XYZ file of C-alpha atoms in Angstrom:
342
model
C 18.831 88.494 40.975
C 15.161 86.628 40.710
C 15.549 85.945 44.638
C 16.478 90.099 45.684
C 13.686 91.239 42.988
C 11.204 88.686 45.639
C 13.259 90.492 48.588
C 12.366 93.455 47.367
C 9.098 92.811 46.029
C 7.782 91.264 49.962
C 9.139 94.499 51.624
C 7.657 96.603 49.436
C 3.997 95.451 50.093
C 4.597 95.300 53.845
C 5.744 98.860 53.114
C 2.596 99.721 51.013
C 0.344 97.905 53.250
C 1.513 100.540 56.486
C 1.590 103.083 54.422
C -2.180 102.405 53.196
C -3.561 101.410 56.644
C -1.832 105.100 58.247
C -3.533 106.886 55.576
C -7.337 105.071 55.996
C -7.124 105.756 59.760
C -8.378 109.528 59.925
C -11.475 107.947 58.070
C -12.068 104.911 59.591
C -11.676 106.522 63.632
C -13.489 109.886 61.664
C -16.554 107.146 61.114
C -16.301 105.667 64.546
C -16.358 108.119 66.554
C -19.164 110.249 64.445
C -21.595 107.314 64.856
C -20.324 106.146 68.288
C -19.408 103.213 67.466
C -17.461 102.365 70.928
C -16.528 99.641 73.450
C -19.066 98.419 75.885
C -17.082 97.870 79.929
C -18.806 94.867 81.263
C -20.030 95.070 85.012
C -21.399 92.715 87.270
C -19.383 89.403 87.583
C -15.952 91.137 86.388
C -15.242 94.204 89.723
C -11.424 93.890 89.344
C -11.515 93.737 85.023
C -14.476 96.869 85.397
C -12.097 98.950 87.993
C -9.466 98.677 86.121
C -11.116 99.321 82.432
C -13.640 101.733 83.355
C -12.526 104.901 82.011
C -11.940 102.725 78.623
C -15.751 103.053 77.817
C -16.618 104.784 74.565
C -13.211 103.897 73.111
C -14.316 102.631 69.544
C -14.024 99.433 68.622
C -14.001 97.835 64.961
C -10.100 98.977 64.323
C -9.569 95.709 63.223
C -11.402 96.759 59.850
C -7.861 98.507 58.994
C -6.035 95.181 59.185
C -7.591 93.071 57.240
C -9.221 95.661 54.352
C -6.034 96.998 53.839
C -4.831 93.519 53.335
C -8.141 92.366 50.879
C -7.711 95.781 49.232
C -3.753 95.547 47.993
C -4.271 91.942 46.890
C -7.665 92.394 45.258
C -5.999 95.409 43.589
C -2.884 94.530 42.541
C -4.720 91.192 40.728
C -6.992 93.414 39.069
C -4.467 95.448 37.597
C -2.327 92.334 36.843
C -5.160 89.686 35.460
C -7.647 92.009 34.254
C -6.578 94.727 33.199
C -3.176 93.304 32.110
C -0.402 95.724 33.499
C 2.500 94.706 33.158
C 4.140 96.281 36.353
C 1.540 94.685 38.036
C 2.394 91.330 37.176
C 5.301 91.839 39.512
C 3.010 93.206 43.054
C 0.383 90.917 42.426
C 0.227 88.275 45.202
C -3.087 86.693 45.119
C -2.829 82.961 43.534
C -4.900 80.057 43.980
C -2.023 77.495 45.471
C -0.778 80.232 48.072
C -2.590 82.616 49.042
C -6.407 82.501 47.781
C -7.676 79.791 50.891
C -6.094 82.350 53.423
C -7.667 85.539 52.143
C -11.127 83.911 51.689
C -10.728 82.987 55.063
C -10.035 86.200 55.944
C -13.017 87.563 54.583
C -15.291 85.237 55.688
C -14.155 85.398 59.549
C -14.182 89.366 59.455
C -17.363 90.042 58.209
C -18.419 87.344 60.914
C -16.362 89.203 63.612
C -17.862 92.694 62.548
C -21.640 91.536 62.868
C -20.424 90.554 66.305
C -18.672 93.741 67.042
C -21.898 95.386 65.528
C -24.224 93.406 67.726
C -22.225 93.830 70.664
C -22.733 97.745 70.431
C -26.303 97.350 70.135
C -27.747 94.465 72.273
C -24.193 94.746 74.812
C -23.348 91.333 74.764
C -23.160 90.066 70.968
C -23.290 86.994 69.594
C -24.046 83.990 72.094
C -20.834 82.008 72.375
C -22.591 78.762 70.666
C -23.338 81.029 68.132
C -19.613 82.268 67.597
C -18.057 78.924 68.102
C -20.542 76.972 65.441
C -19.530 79.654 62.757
C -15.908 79.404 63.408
C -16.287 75.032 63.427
C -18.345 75.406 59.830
C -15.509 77.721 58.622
C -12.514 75.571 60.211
C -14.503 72.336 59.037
C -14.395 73.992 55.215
C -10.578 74.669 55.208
C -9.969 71.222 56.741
C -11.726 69.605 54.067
C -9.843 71.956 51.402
C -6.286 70.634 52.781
C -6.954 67.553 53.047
C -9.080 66.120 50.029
C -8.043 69.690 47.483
C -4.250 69.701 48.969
C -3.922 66.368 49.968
C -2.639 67.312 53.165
C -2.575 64.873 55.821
C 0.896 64.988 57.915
C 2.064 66.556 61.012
C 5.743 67.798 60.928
C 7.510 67.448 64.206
C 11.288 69.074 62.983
C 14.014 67.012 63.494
C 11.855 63.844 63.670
C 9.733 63.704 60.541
C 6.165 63.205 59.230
C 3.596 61.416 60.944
C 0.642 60.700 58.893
C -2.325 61.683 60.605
C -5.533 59.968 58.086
C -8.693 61.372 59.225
C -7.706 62.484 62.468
C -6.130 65.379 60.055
C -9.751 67.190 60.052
C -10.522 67.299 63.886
C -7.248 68.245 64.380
C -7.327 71.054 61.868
C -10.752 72.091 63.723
C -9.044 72.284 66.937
C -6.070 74.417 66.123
C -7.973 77.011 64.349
C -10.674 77.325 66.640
C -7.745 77.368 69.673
C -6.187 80.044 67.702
C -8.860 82.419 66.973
C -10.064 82.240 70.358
C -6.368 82.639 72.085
C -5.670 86.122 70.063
C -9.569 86.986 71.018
C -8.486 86.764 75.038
C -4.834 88.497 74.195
C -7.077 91.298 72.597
C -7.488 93.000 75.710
C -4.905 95.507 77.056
C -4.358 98.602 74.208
C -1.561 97.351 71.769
C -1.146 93.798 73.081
C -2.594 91.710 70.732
C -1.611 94.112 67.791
C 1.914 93.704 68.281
C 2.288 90.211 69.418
C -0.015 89.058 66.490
C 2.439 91.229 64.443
C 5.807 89.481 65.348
C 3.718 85.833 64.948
C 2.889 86.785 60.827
C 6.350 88.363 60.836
C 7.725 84.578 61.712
C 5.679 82.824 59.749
C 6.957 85.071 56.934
C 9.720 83.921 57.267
C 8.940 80.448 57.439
C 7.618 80.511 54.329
C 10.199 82.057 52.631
C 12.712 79.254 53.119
C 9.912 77.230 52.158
C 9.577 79.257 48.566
C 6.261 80.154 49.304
C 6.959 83.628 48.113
C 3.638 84.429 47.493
C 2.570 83.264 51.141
C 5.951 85.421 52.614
C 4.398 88.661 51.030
C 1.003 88.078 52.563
C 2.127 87.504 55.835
C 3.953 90.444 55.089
C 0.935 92.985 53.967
C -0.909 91.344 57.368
C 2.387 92.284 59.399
C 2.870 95.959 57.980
C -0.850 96.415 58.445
C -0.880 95.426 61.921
C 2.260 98.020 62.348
C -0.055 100.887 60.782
C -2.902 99.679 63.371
C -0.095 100.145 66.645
C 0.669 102.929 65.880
C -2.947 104.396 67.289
C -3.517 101.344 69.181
C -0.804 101.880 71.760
C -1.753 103.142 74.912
C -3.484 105.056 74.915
C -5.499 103.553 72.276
C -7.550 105.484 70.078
C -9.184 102.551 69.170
C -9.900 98.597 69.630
C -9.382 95.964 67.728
C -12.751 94.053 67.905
C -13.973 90.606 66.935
C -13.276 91.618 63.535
C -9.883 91.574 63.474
C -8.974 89.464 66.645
C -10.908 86.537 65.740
C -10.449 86.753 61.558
C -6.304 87.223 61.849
C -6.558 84.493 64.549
C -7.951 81.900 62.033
C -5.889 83.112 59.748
C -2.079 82.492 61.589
C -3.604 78.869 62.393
C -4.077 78.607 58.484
C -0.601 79.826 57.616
C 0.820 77.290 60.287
C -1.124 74.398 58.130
C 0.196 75.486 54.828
C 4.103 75.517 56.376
C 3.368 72.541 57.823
C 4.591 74.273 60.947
C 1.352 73.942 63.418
C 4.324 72.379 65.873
C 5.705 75.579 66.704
C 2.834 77.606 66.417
C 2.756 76.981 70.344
C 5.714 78.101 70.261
C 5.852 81.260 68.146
C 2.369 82.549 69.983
C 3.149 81.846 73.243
C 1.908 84.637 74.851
C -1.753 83.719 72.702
C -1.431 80.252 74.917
C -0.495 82.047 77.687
C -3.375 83.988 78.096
C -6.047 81.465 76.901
C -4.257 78.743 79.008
C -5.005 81.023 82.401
C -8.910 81.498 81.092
C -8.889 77.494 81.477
C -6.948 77.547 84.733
C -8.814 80.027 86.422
C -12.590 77.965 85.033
C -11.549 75.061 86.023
C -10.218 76.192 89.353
C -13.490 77.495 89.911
C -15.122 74.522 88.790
C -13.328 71.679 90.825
C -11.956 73.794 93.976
C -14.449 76.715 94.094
C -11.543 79.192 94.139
C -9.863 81.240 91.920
C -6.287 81.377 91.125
C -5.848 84.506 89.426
C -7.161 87.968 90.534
C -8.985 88.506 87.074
C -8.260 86.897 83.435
C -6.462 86.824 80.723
C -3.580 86.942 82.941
C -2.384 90.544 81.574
C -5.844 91.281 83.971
C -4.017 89.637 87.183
C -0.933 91.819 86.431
C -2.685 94.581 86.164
C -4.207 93.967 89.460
C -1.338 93.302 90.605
C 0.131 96.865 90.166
C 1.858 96.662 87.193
C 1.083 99.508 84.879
C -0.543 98.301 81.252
C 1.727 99.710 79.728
C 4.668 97.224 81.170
C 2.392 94.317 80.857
C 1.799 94.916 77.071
C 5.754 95.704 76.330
C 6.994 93.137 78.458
C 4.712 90.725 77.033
C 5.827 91.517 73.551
C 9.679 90.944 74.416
C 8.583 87.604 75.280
C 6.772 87.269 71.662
C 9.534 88.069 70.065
C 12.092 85.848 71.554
C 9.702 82.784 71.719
C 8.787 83.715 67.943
C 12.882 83.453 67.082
C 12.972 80.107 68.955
C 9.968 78.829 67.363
C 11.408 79.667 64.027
C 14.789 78.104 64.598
C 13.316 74.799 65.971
C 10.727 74.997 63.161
C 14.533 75.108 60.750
C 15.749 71.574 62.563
C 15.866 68.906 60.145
C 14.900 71.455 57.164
């Protein structure tokens, strides 16, 4: 019965979270669009990305603000109610604890509020923050969640399933760096055709859900859960065509956060894996740079590669669908392989 009541308990807040996020909308795209708050089309260097985008200008951005408030918001709340002002009921919703979930939310926070000044900037000025600017923040704040696992947690290993453990020492930290700055930065060049990064980051938090349920991280499940039925309520006027973007603010912040949630599975093996499409799309950004770089040529039309599609012919609308068919069944492989040896 304990194990249905925690059933219960994680669909419920995924439930609550959509729920919440559909009914902030009105307010939040009411706000954007009163103080035109939209998306900047970049010209010059980019004449396939700016034909085919265009007619996007104006769109607002900052949708991401749905996401991850609605998330802050239910587990702020429901703690409130459960440690301060001591209902009982409560005790049962609330899903904010120190061992679980309290490193992932703070991260949250912290990479949001960054991603918003940037999103904020980026309306004013038209470019935002430099890129040294973006990637030293992001290195302080994946430097500080390194150090937490490995000298509070005492993490140090690196599962590969069916083969064990390997004890990484020190090399733990850069590593840590790496994968979280990879990851933010991946779901930041998915975030570019309406609904694509939305629903593959979705499916991603939906796997690592349930990851961490056969792991008994229960508290962990219903986050990724509130993130997952959040990002649902955000589709739904983020699919094409898009009534608004996501922005740094939520791209960047729910990036660092999936890499985080990989770390506390131990499952940063399959994260690969499960976001394929997110190494997909930064993978061409490298191709295509370093293409330019050593052969002075470029191999796709335009990137991300959803951009080369699109120039291709295909209509966005089949890039972003087919794109999340392929999230979904890499996500179920990633999971099962992530079972082996379990």
């Amino acid at each position: 019965m304990e194990l249905t009541a925690t059933i219960i308990k994680i669909f419920s807040l995924a439930a609550m979270s959509f729920i919440l996020a559909i009914l902030l909308t009105p307010l939040w795209t009411d706000f954007l669009y009163k103080h035109k708050i939209g998306k900047t089309i970049r010209t010059g260097k980019t004449p396939v990305f700016t034909g085919l985008h265009a007619h996007k200008a104006g769109t607002p951005t900052m949708g991401g603000v749905l996401i991850w408030f609605t998330t802050l918001a239910l587990a702020g709340g429901f703690w409130f109610l459960d440690r301060v002002a001591h209902i009982d009921y409560f005790h049962y919703l609330n899903f904010l604890t120190r061992a679980q979930t309290l490193l992932p939310l703070g991260v949250l926070l912290l990479t949001a509020l960054m991603g918003l000044l940037d999103d904020y900037l980026g309306i004013k000025s038209f470019r935002g923050l430099r890129m040294r600017y973006r990637l030293m923040f992001y290195s302080i704040i994946a430097l500080l969640g390194a150090y937490w696992f490995y000298y509070k947690l005492g993490f140090d290993v690196f599962r590969i399933p069916g083969m064990g453990n390997y004890n990484l020492g020190l090399w733990y930290i850069p590593f840590f760096i790496f994968v979280v700055i990879a990851t933010s930065f991946s779901v930041n060049e998915t975030d570019g055709l309406d609904g694509l990064a939305g629903g593959v980051l979705a499916v991603c938090f939906f796997a690592y859900g349930v990851i961490a349920f056969f792991q008994g991280r229960y508290e962990l499940t219903a986050m990724t859960g509130v993130l997952g039925g959040s990002l649902l309520a955000f589709l739904w006027f983020n699919i094409y065509p898009a009534r608004f973007f996501m922005g740094d603010t939520g791209a960047m912040s729910l990036g660092t956060v999936l890499a985080v949630i990989a770390f506390y599975t131990n499952s940063v093996f399959v994260l690969p894996i499960i976001g394929f499409i997110l190494v997909l799309e930064s993978g061409s950004v490298i191709v295509q740079i370093s293409s330019r770089i050593i052969f002075h040529r470029k191999i796709f039309l335009s990137t991300p590669i959803h951009h080369h599609l699109e120039a291709l012919g295909w209509p966005e609308t089949k890039v972003t669908m087919r794109f999340w068919i392929i999230s979904a069944m890499a996500a179920v492989v990633g999971v099962a392989i992530n079972l082996i040896g379990r």
